[in-house]
Tab-separated table of C-alpha atoms and ligand atoms in Angstrom:
chain	number	residue	atom	x	y	z
Z	1	MET	CA	47.536	15.493	14.664
Z	2	ALA	CA	47.593	12.282	12.651
Z	3	THR	CA	50.789	10.312	12.718
Z	4	PRO	CA	52.609	10.412	9.451
Z	5	GLU	CA	52.463	7.115	7.487
Z	6	ALA	CA	54.643	5.741	4.798
Z	7	PRO	CA	52.726	6.391	1.565
Z	8	THR	CA	50.800	3.289	0.387
Z	9	ALA	CA	53.125	0.968	2.255
Z	10	SER	CA	50.380	-1.382	3.343
Z	11	ALA	CA	47.846	-0.564	0.550
Z	12	PRO	CA	47.223	-3.228	-2.058
Z	13	ALA	CA	48.637	-2.867	-5.538
Z	14	GLU	CA	46.761	-0.304	-7.690
Z	15	ARG	CA	44.892	-2.843	-9.936
Z	16	ARG	CA	43.690	-4.935	-6.954
Z	17	HIS	CA	41.394	-2.240	-5.570
Z	18	GLY	CA	38.346	-3.344	-7.615
Z	19	LEU	CA	38.790	-6.886	-6.463
Z	20	TRP	CA	39.144	-5.860	-2.802
Z	21	ILE	CA	35.982	-3.667	-2.982
Z	22	PHE	CA	34.155	-6.544	-4.619
Z	23	ALA	CA	35.372	-9.044	-2.000
Z	24	ILE	CA	34.191	-6.752	0.852
Z	25	TRP	CA	30.856	-5.860	-0.811
Z	26	LEU	CA	29.704	-9.355	-1.911
Z	27	PRO	CA	29.368	-10.982	1.537
Z	28	LEU	CA	27.713	-7.832	2.922
Z	29	ALA	CA	25.200	-7.827	0.097
Z	30	VAL	CA	24.420	-11.551	0.447
Z	31	ILE	CA	23.973	-11.256	4.247
Z	32	ALA	CA	21.709	-8.149	3.857
Z	33	ASP	CA	19.516	-9.851	1.262
Z	34	ILE	CA	19.140	-13.006	3.309
Z	35	LEU	CA	18.125	-10.914	6.353
Z	36	ILE	CA	15.667	-8.846	4.304
Z	37	TRP	CA	13.957	-11.901	2.848
Z	38	PHE	CA	13.788	-14.175	5.874
Z	39	VAL	CA	13.803	-11.785	8.860
Z	40	TRP	CA	12.291	-8.498	7.635
Z	41	LYS	CA	9.765	-9.556	4.926
Z	42	PRO	CA	7.328	-11.388	7.231
Z	43	HIS	CA	6.922	-8.142	9.180
Z	44	MET	CA	6.666	-5.768	6.213
Z	45	PRO	CA	3.504	-3.829	5.606
Z	46	PRO	CA	0.719	-4.208	4.646
Z	47	GLY	CA	0.798	-7.900	5.768
Z	48	THR	CA	-0.809	-10.933	4.112
Z	49	MET	CA	-4.555	-10.510	4.775
Z	50	THR	CA	-5.488	-10.304	1.114
Z	51	SER	CA	-4.034	-11.123	-2.287
Z	52	SER	CA	-3.210	-7.506	-2.980
Z	53	ALA	CA	-1.612	-7.025	0.464
Z	54	GLU	CA	0.529	-10.125	-0.094
Z	55	HIS	CA	1.639	-8.873	-3.499
Z	56	GLN	CA	2.547	-5.474	-2.046
Z	57	GLN	CA	4.538	-7.089	0.743
Z	58	PHE	CA	6.407	-9.191	-1.848
Z	59	ASP	CA	6.991	-6.077	-3.991
Z	60	ILE	CA	8.476	-4.100	-1.109
Z	61	ALA	CA	10.742	-6.997	-0.052
Z	62	PHE	CA	11.900	-7.603	-3.654
Z	63	MET	CA	12.780	-3.925	-4.104
Z	64	ALA	CA	14.598	-3.892	-0.816
Z	65	ILE	CA	16.625	-6.889	-2.067
Z	66	LEU	CA	17.528	-4.982	-5.177
Z	67	CYS	CA	18.328	-1.753	-3.295
Z	68	ALA	CA	20.445	-3.145	-0.481
Z	69	PRO	CA	23.446	-4.251	-2.682
Z	70	VAL	CA	23.461	-0.845	-4.427
Z	71	LEU	CA	23.431	1.013	-1.065
Z	72	LEU	CA	26.084	-1.276	0.374
Z	73	PHE	CA	28.279	-0.854	-2.707
Z	74	VAL	CA	28.206	2.953	-2.197
Z	75	TRP	CA	29.060	2.534	1.486
Z	76	THR	CA	31.773	-0.001	0.817
Z	77	TYR	CA	33.325	2.173	-1.893
Z	78	ALA	CA	33.166	5.279	0.337
Z	79	GLY	CA	34.711	3.448	3.284
Z	80	TYR	CA	37.399	1.887	1.150
Z	81	ALA	CA	38.232	5.218	-0.473
Z	82	LEU	CA	38.458	6.955	2.929
Z	83	LEU	CA	40.831	4.304	4.293
Z	84	ASN	CA	43.050	3.964	1.229
Z	85	TRP	CA	43.010	7.201	-0.684
Z	86	HIS	CA	42.927	9.879	1.959
Z	87	TYR	CA	45.543	12.645	2.084
Z	88	ARG	CA	48.791	11.526	3.567
Z	89	VAL	CA	51.172	14.007	5.305
Z	90	GLY	CA	54.047	14.910	3.038
Z	91	ASP	CA	52.370	13.839	-0.187
Z	92	GLU	CA	52.276	16.943	-2.287
Z	93	GLU	CA	51.927	15.231	-5.600
Z	94	ASP	CA	48.844	15.489	-7.897
Z	95	GLY	CA	46.922	12.385	-8.662
Z	96	PRO	CA	47.138	10.890	-12.145
Z	97	PRO	CA	44.956	12.581	-14.798
Z	98	ILE	CA	41.819	10.591	-15.619
Z	99	HIS	CA	40.538	10.319	-19.170
Z	100	GLY	CA	37.548	8.086	-18.776
Z	101	HIS	CA	37.392	4.326	-18.526
Z	102	ALA	CA	35.425	2.577	-21.303
Z	103	LYS	CA	34.809	-0.638	-19.286
Z	104	ILE	CA	33.464	1.140	-16.218
Z	105	GLN	CA	31.295	3.445	-18.299
Z	106	ALA	CA	29.811	0.590	-20.331
Z	107	THR	CA	29.164	-1.395	-17.191
Z	108	TRP	CA	27.483	1.539	-15.567
Z	109	ILE	CA	25.176	2.299	-18.499
Z	110	GLY	CA	24.406	-1.373	-19.014
Z	111	ALA	CA	23.673	-2.091	-15.323
Z	112	THR	CA	21.477	0.915	-14.749
Z	113	ALA	CA	19.542	0.290	-17.992
Z	114	VAL	CA	18.892	-3.289	-16.998
Z	115	ILE	CA	17.705	-2.210	-13.514
Z	116	VAL	CA	15.376	0.528	-14.775
Z	117	LEU	CA	13.852	-1.584	-17.662
Z	118	GLY	CA	13.575	-4.605	-15.309
Z	119	LEU	CA	11.683	-2.540	-12.748
Z	120	PHE	CA	9.373	-1.276	-15.479
Z	121	VAL	CA	8.479	-4.872	-16.496
Z	122	PHE	CA	8.244	-5.984	-12.837
Z	123	GLY	CA	5.936	-3.109	-11.936
Z	124	THR	CA	3.688	-3.772	-14.889
Z	125	VAL	CA	3.391	-7.468	-14.162
Z	126	GLU	CA	2.654	-6.739	-10.483
Z	127	LEU	CA	-0.126	-4.404	-11.539
Z	128	ILE	CA	-1.792	-6.760	-13.968
Z	129	VAL	CA	-1.481	-10.124	-12.139
Z	130	PRO	CA	-3.279	-9.047	-8.913
Z	131	ALA	CA	-6.026	-7.303	-10.923
Z	132	GLY	CA	-5.004	-3.678	-10.387
Z	133	ALA	CA	-3.031	-4.438	-7.165
Z	134	GLY	CA	-5.847	-3.215	-4.928
Z	135	ALA	CA	-5.774	0.325	-6.342
Z	136	GLY	CA	-8.773	2.221	-7.729
Z	137	GLU	CA	-8.960	1.541	-11.473
Z	138	GLY	CA	-11.735	4.021	-12.331
Z	139	PRO	CA	-15.244	3.178	-13.572
Z	140	GLN	CA	-14.078	0.757	-16.314
Z	141	PRO	CA	-11.372	-1.441	-14.786
Z	142	ILE	CA	-8.926	-2.876	-17.308
Z	143	TRP	CA	-7.655	-5.632	-15.039
Z	144	GLN	CA	-10.355	-7.777	-13.390
Z	145	PRO	CA	-10.124	-10.902	-11.293
Z	146	ASN	CA	-11.062	-14.028	-13.280
Z	147	THR	CA	-13.986	-15.083	-11.116
Z	148	SER	CA	-17.668	-14.264	-11.398
Z	149	HIS	CA	-18.341	-14.852	-7.693
Z	150	MET	CA	-17.578	-11.518	-6.162
Z	151	LEU	CA	-18.858	-9.691	-3.125
Z	152	GLU	CA	-19.884	-6.150	-4.146
Z	153	VAL	CA	-19.289	-3.413	-1.621
Z	154	GLN	CA	-20.183	0.207	-2.316
Z	155	VAL	CA	-17.945	2.557	-0.284
Z	156	ILE	CA	-19.394	6.037	0.283
Z	157	GLY	CA	-17.114	8.678	1.676
Z	158	GLN	CA	-18.405	11.911	3.279
Z	159	GLN	CA	-17.080	14.411	5.772
Z	160	TRP	CA	-16.011	12.573	7.936
Z	161	ALA	CA	-16.918	8.950	7.736
Z	162	PHE	CA	-17.148	6.023	5.324
Z	163	SER	CA	-20.274	3.973	4.993
Z	164	TYR	CA	-20.594	0.593	3.239
Z	165	ARG	CA	-23.494	-0.836	1.224
Z	166	PHE	CA	-23.964	-4.387	0.264
Z	167	PRO	CA	-26.169	-4.508	-2.836
Z	168	GLN	CA	-26.292	-8.289	-2.714
Z	169	PHE	CA	-27.943	-7.996	0.730
Z	170	GLY	CA	-30.805	-5.654	-0.265
Z	171	GLY	CA	-28.495	-2.634	-0.154
Z	172	MET	CA	-28.109	-2.691	3.635
Z	173	GLU	CA	-25.710	-0.118	4.887
Z	174	THR	CA	-23.275	-0.091	7.764
Z	175	SER	CA	-20.614	2.124	9.307
Z	176	ARG	CA	-18.202	-0.727	9.636
Z	177	LEU	CA	-16.648	-2.841	6.928
Z	178	VAL	CA	-17.102	-6.580	7.509
Z	179	LEU	CA	-15.821	-9.010	4.883
Z	180	PRO	CA	-15.826	-12.816	4.548
Z	181	ALA	CA	-12.590	-14.811	4.321
Z	182	ASN	CA	-11.475	-16.344	1.013
Z	183	THR	CA	-13.687	-14.108	-1.077
Z	184	THR	CA	-13.003	-11.789	-3.998
Z	185	VAL	CA	-14.364	-8.283	-3.292
Z	186	GLU	CA	-15.327	-5.678	-5.725
Z	187	PHE	CA	-15.260	-2.164	-4.200
Z	188	HIS	CA	-17.176	0.707	-5.779
Z	189	VAL	CA	-15.830	3.893	-4.174
Z	190	THR	CA	-17.461	7.265	-4.397
Z	191	SER	CA	-18.060	10.363	-2.246
Z	192	LEU	CA	-21.021	12.548	-1.270
Z	193	ASP	CA	-19.013	15.779	-0.913
Z	194	VAL	CA	-15.308	16.472	-1.270
Z	195	ILE	CA	-12.495	14.132	-2.423
Z	196	HIS	CA	-11.628	11.381	0.094
Z	197	SER	CA	-9.534	8.318	-0.312
Z	198	PHE	CA	-10.556	4.889	0.905
Z	199	TRP	CA	-7.507	3.234	2.383
Z	200	ALA	CA	-8.013	-0.205	3.917
Z	201	TYR	CA	-4.432	-0.525	5.112
Z	202	GLN	CA	-4.047	-4.209	5.893
Z	203	LEU	CA	-6.177	-5.195	2.849
Z	204	GLY	CA	-3.694	-3.463	0.532
Z	205	VAL	CA	-6.580	-1.464	-0.966
Z	206	LYS	CA	-6.459	2.213	-1.733
Z	207	ALA	CA	-8.930	4.076	-4.008
Z	208	ASP	CA	-9.770	7.773	-4.304
Z	209	ALA	CA	-13.342	8.624	-3.421
Z	210	ASN	CA	-14.387	11.360	-5.858
Z	211	PRO	CA	-17.929	12.734	-6.068
Z	212	GLY	CA	-19.424	11.713	-9.391
Z	213	VAL	CA	-16.981	8.807	-10.002
Z	214	ASP	CA	-17.431	5.095	-9.531
Z	215	ASN	CA	-13.913	4.005	-8.630
Z	216	VAL	CA	-13.558	0.249	-8.745
Z	217	ALA	CA	-10.907	-1.696	-6.808
Z	218	TYR	CA	-10.484	-5.430	-6.283
Z	219	THR	CA	-8.941	-7.629	-3.684
Z	220	THR	CA	-9.305	-11.210	-2.527
Z	221	THR	CA	-9.387	-11.925	1.221
Z	222	LYS	CA	-7.378	-14.918	2.433
Z	223	ASN	CA	-8.011	-17.304	5.280
Z	224	GLN	CA	-6.682	-14.838	7.835
Z	225	LEU	CA	-9.365	-13.585	10.178
Z	226	GLY	CA	-8.949	-10.354	12.150
Z	227	SER	CA	-9.381	-6.657	12.141
Z	228	PHE	CA	-7.959	-4.065	9.780
Z	229	THR	CA	-7.855	-0.265	9.679
Z	230	VAL	CA	-9.682	1.999	7.256
Z	231	ARG	CA	-8.396	5.500	6.970
Z	232	CYS	CA	-9.177	8.422	4.795
Z	233	ASN	CA	-5.988	9.185	2.821
Z	234	GLU	CA	-6.880	12.551	1.292
Z	235	LEU	CA	-6.946	15.729	3.251
Z	236	CYS	CA	-10.662	16.357	3.317
Z	237	GLY	CA	-11.348	19.040	5.876
Z	238	LEU	CA	-11.219	19.746	9.578
Z	239	TRP	CA	-11.785	16.207	10.924
Z	240	HIS	CA	-9.890	14.344	8.251
Z	241	GLY	CA	-7.602	12.921	10.934
Z	242	ALA	CA	-10.551	11.416	12.747
Z	243	MET	CA	-11.842	9.784	9.583
Z	244	PHE	CA	-10.859	6.240	10.447
Z	245	ASN	CA	-12.548	3.045	11.548
Z	246	TYR	CA	-11.836	-0.670	11.999
Z	247	GLY	CA	-13.073	-3.439	9.764
Z	248	HIS	CA	-13.104	-7.196	10.238
Z	249	ILE	CA	-12.478	-10.280	8.192
Z	250	VAL	CA	-14.668	-13.053	9.531
Z	251	SER	CA	-15.530	-16.614	8.387
Z	252	GLN	CA	-17.938	-16.951	5.459
Z	253	GLY	CA	-20.701	-18.379	7.709
Z	254	ALA	CA	-20.279	-15.575	10.299
Z	255	PHE	CA	-20.421	-13.010	7.457
Z	256	ARG	CA	-23.631	-14.465	6.091
Z	257	THR	CA	-25.271	-14.499	9.465
Z	258	TRP	CA	-24.197	-10.902	10.117
Z	259	ALA	CA	-25.182	-9.547	6.688
Z	260	GLN	CA	-28.605	-11.271	6.711
Z	261	GLY	CA	-29.178	-10.043	10.296
Z	262	MET	CA	-28.353	-6.499	9.358
Z	263	GLN	CA	-30.532	-6.651	6.252
Z	264	ALA	CA	-33.509	-7.970	8.268
Z	265	LYS	CA	-33.028	-5.341	11.008
Z	266	GLU	CA	-32.669	-2.374	8.597
Z	267	SER	CA	-35.701	-3.671	6.660
Z	268	SER	CA	-37.893	-3.875	9.752
Z	269	ASP	CA	-36.613	-0.461	11.009
Z	270	GLY	CA	-37.763	1.121	7.744
Z	271	LEU	CA	-34.159	2.239	7.108
Z	272	LEU	CA	-33.700	0.347	3.850
Z	273	SER	CA	-36.679	2.035	2.184
Z	274	ALA	CA	-35.592	5.435	3.538
Z	275	LEU	CA	-32.068	5.262	2.100
Z	276	PRO	CA	-31.596	6.851	-1.298
Z	277	PRO	CA	-30.400	4.458	-3.999
Z	278	TYR	CA	-26.576	4.248	-4.413
Z	279	ALA	CA	-25.618	6.972	-6.825
Z	280	LEU	CA	-22.474	8.894	-7.776
Z	281	THR	CA	-23.988	12.274	-6.993
Z	282	TYR	CA	-26.525	13.217	-4.340
Z	283	ASP	CA	-28.833	16.196	-4.160
Z	284	PRO	CA	-27.358	18.072	-1.148
Z	285	THR	CA	-30.788	19.189	-0.011
Z	286	VAL	CA	-31.735	15.520	0.390
Z	287	ILE	CA	-28.952	14.762	2.870
Z	288	PRO	CA	-30.285	16.911	5.746
Z	289	GLN	CA	-33.743	15.534	5.131
Z	290	LEU	CA	-32.401	12.054	5.254
Z	291	GLY	CA	-30.472	12.868	8.413
Z	292	SER	CA	-33.573	14.115	10.174
Z	293	SER	CA	-35.734	11.156	9.036
Z	294	LEU	CA	-33.059	8.747	10.291
Z	295	VAL	CA	-33.266	10.405	13.713
Z	296	LYS	CA	-36.970	9.460	13.683
Z	297	ILE	CA	-36.415	5.973	12.312
Z	298	ILE	CA	-33.542	4.677	14.406
Z	299	GLY	CA	-32.473	7.557	16.615
Z	300	VAL	CA	-29.349	8.365	14.746
Z	301	THR	CA	-27.898	11.685	15.819
Z	302	GLY	CA	-25.476	13.885	13.992
Z	303	SER	CA	-24.889	17.415	12.973
Z	304	PRO	CA	-27.691	18.908	10.805
Z	305	GLY	CA	-26.793	18.747	7.157
Z	306	TYR	CA	-24.891	15.498	7.570
Z	307	TYR	CA	-26.050	11.984	7.207
Z	308	TYR	CA	-24.331	9.222	9.107
Z	309	PRO	CA	-25.194	5.574	8.775
Z	310	PRO	CA	-26.387	3.648	11.778
Z	311	GLN	CA	-23.836	1.932	14.038
Z	312	ASP	CA	-24.364	-1.728	13.372
Z	313	PRO	CA	-25.583	-3.505	16.557
Z	314	VAL	CA	-24.869	-7.036	15.253
Z	315	THR	CA	-21.282	-8.078	16.034
Z	316	PRO	CA	-20.016	-10.882	13.909
R	1	LIG	CU1	-11.874	12.064	4.004
């Protein structure tokens, strides 16, 4: 049993409620936004390894800064209402009739319109400025980086692995994605069989791998060396969950040494001449043939009917 209280004895005067709610909400919102920006943002995904990742981290932090005051306002209002306007024993009177409030309604419509339209502009700018934001833009990308020096990487998905081709290095192919630092990369993503999705998490790159489609995505690596994860992000069959691998960002010199070493090795193995040219569709009868000839060339083993690229022996 709650102890009876004198009705509204200690509550503030009716017209002061808005001011009180504002006075409680404002410091909470300011503290939350400062914590989000300075404490949480540096740890937010997907990190700062590339230009697109950095933009995504900024976007998430910026949206959190917008959301936190809204959420805190709802909580503050709910808490304030519970404390001040709950039922009091002995109070049998109805509340005053409400006929709308022009100022509150206008503020509500105005504020929500500004937030929604502002987010529309923000989202569009954040898609255009980082050249598609690391997402697949299809075969004819509208937004392109303004540089002509790009590393081309062809990403080929198949059940259940990704392989990578480097056309600027004789079309050499690896099972692991190695990229140089401070370089703009142009990904061409496709698939040999079903729909996959190339998701290089810490690079902030995600592009669907559809058979018959050349899906282009851009990113620019920064001067942050280290490894990143590549996952398939589209349920693609029994071993979808095992379709992941680790890639590396290395220095430009180490990358050149690695890529040229791989090209020389695959050339002398006879692998480069055995690989079919990069295409958007592959004759399925060619894949098992290719698989069995790779077994002869470099001892690659895999299930019949599948073709897996060689594990690269050269570690950058
Ligand atoms: Cu997949």
